[in-house]
Amino acid sequence: MKYSGNRKTIAILTICFAIATAQTFAQKEHHHDERPPQNLKVLPKNTTGEEIHTIMRGYSLSLGVRCNFCHAATEGEKPKFDFPSDEKPEKEIARKMIKMVDAINNKYLAKIEDGSLERITCVTCHMGRPKPLVSVDSLPKKNRD
């Protein structure tokens, strides 16, 4: 009986490993773009492709979206992205939001001298959603009264 439990555990771990490996290969294939970053209007011009990928992955996770949310892409199973394109209005909105977060952190929160406040990021308001979800219900009870 114990052997059967081990077989189930091994089978589950094997399936999890296969899924993780497939996702890793899909992501590498999907983001394979050797060209240096172009059309950087908010991020520093000397940002490397690897740094851009890390930054964009953070934005993607924070908003719960994929690359095609802001970037123009061809249709199909393996879309080709035109990362420098400004075709999608969401890209300009993202640029404005990046500037807003930077201003909040560097102009306002930085002036609070006791250092008690943490820097904000996209996930602070978006919490994994494309549009920020802020409601009175999300506030601690003591702040609602």
Coordinates of C-alpha atoms in Angstrom, one line a residue:
M1 CA 0.0 0.0 0.0
K2 CA 2.8 2.4 0.9
Y3 CA 4.4 1.7 -2.5
S4 CA 1.1 2.8 -4.2
G5 CA 1.3 6.1 -2.4
N6 CA 4.8 6.7 -3.5
R7 CA 3.9 5.9 -7.1
K8 CA 1.1 8.6 -7.0
T9 CA 3.5 11.1 -5.5
I10 CA 6.1 10.4 -8.2
A11 CA 3.4 10.6 -10.9
I12 CA 2.2 14.0 -9.6
L13 CA 5.7 15.4 -9.3
T14 CA 6.5 14.2 -12.8
I15 CA 3.4 15.9 -14.2
C16 CA 4.2 19.2 -12.3
F17 CA 7.8 19.1 -13.6
A18 CA 6.6 18.5 -17.2
I19 CA 4.2 21.4 -17.0
A20 CA 6.8 23.7 -15.5
T21 CA 9.3 22.7 -18.2
A22 CA 6.9 23.2 -21.0
Q23 CA 6.0 26.6 -19.7
T24 CA 9.7 27.6 -19.5
F25 CA 10.4 26.5 -23.1
A26 CA 7.2 28.3 -24.3
Q27 CA 8.3 31.5 -22.6
K28 CA 11.8 31.3 -23.9
E29 CA 10.5 30.7 -27.4
H30 CA 7.8 33.4 -27.0
H31 CA 10.2 36.1 -25.9
H32 CA 13.1 35.2 -28.1
D33 CA 14.0 38.7 -29.4
E34 CA 17.7 39.4 -29.8
R35 CA 17.2 43.0 -31.0
P36 CA 18.1 45.7 -28.5
P37 CA 15.1 47.5 -26.9
Q38 CA 13.7 50.3 -29.1
N39 CA 11.2 53.2 -28.5
L40 CA 11.9 53.5 -24.8
K41 CA 10.2 56.6 -23.7
V42 CA 9.9 56.2 -19.9
L43 CA 12.5 53.5 -19.0
P44 CA 16.1 54.4 -19.4
K45 CA 17.4 54.1 -22.9
N46 CA 20.4 51.9 -21.8
T47 CA 18.1 49.3 -20.3
T48 CA 19.1 45.9 -21.7
G49 CA 16.7 43.4 -23.3
E50 CA 17.1 41.1 -20.3
E51 CA 16.2 43.9 -17.9
I52 CA 13.2 44.9 -20.0
H53 CA 12.0 41.3 -20.0
T54 CA 12.3 41.2 -16.1
I55 CA 10.5 44.5 -15.8
M56 CA 7.7 43.5 -18.2
R57 CA 7.2 40.2 -16.4
G58 CA 6.7 42.2 -13.2
Y59 CA 4.1 44.4 -14.9
S60 CA 2.4 41.3 -16.4
L61 CA 2.1 39.6 -13.1
S62 CA 1.0 42.7 -11.3
L63 CA -1.9 43.3 -13.7
G64 CA -2.6 39.6 -14.5
V65 CA -2.1 40.2 -18.2
R66 CA 0.0 38.9 -21.1
C67 CA 2.3 40.8 -23.5
N68 CA -0.6 41.4 -26.0
F69 CA -2.4 43.6 -23.4
C70 CA 0.0 46.5 -24.3
H71 CA 1.9 45.2 -27.3
A72 CA 0.7 44.8 -30.9
A73 CA 0.9 41.2 -32.1
T74 CA 0.1 39.1 -35.0
E75 CA -2.8 36.6 -34.6
G76 CA -2.2 32.9 -34.3
E77 CA -0.8 30.2 -32.1
K78 CA 2.7 31.8 -31.9
P79 CA 2.1 35.5 -32.1
K80 CA 4.9 37.8 -33.3
F81 CA 5.1 41.0 -31.2
D82 CA 6.0 44.4 -32.5
F83 CA 7.4 45.6 -29.2
P84 CA 8.5 49.1 -30.4
S85 CA 5.0 49.8 -31.8
D86 CA 2.8 52.4 -30.1
E87 CA -0.3 51.0 -31.9
K88 CA -2.1 50.0 -28.7
P89 CA -3.4 52.8 -26.4
E90 CA -2.8 50.6 -23.4
K91 CA 1.0 51.1 -24.0
E92 CA 0.7 54.8 -23.5
I93 CA -1.5 54.3 -20.5
A94 CA 1.2 52.1 -19.0
R95 CA 3.8 54.8 -19.6
K96 CA 1.7 57.3 -17.7
M97 CA 1.1 54.8 -14.9
I98 CA 4.9 54.2 -14.7
K99 CA 5.5 58.0 -14.4
M100 CA 2.7 58.2 -11.7
V101 CA 4.2 55.4 -9.6
D102 CA 7.7 57.0 -9.9
A103 CA 6.3 60.4 -8.8
I104 CA 4.4 58.9 -5.8
N105 CA 7.6 57.1 -4.7
N106 CA 10.2 59.8 -5.4
K107 CA 8.3 63.1 -4.9
Y108 CA 5.8 62.2 -2.1
L109 CA 6.7 59.1 -0.2
A110 CA 10.4 60.0 -0.2
K111 CA 9.5 63.2 1.8
I112 CA 8.2 61.2 4.7
E113 CA 11.3 61.2 6.8
D114 CA 10.5 58.4 9.2
G115 CA 10.8 55.8 6.4
S116 CA 7.7 54.1 7.6
L117 CA 6.1 53.8 4.2
E118 CA 7.2 51.2 1.6
R119 CA 7.5 52.1 -2.1
I120 CA 4.4 51.4 -4.1
T121 CA 4.4 49.2 -7.3
C122 CA 1.8 48.3 -9.8
V123 CA 0.5 45.5 -7.7
T124 CA -0.3 47.9 -4.8
C125 CA -3.5 48.9 -6.6
H126 CA -3.9 46.4 -9.4
M127 CA -3.6 43.3 -7.3
G128 CA -3.4 41.0 -10.3
R129 CA -6.2 42.8 -12.3
P130 CA -6.0 44.8 -15.5
K131 CA -7.9 47.7 -13.8
P132 CA -7.2 48.8 -10.2
L133 CA -9.8 47.6 -7.8
V134 CA -10.1 49.9 -4.8
S135 CA -13.2 49.8 -2.7
V136 CA -14.2 50.8 0.8
D137 CA -14.6 47.0 1.5
S138 CA -10.8 46.6 0.9
L139 CA -9.9 49.0 3.7
P140 CA -9.3 47.8 7.2
K141 CA -12.4 48.2 9.4
K142 CA -10.9 50.8 11.6
N143 CA -10.4 53.1 8.6
R144 CA -14.0 52.8 7.3
D145 CA -15.7 54.4 10.2

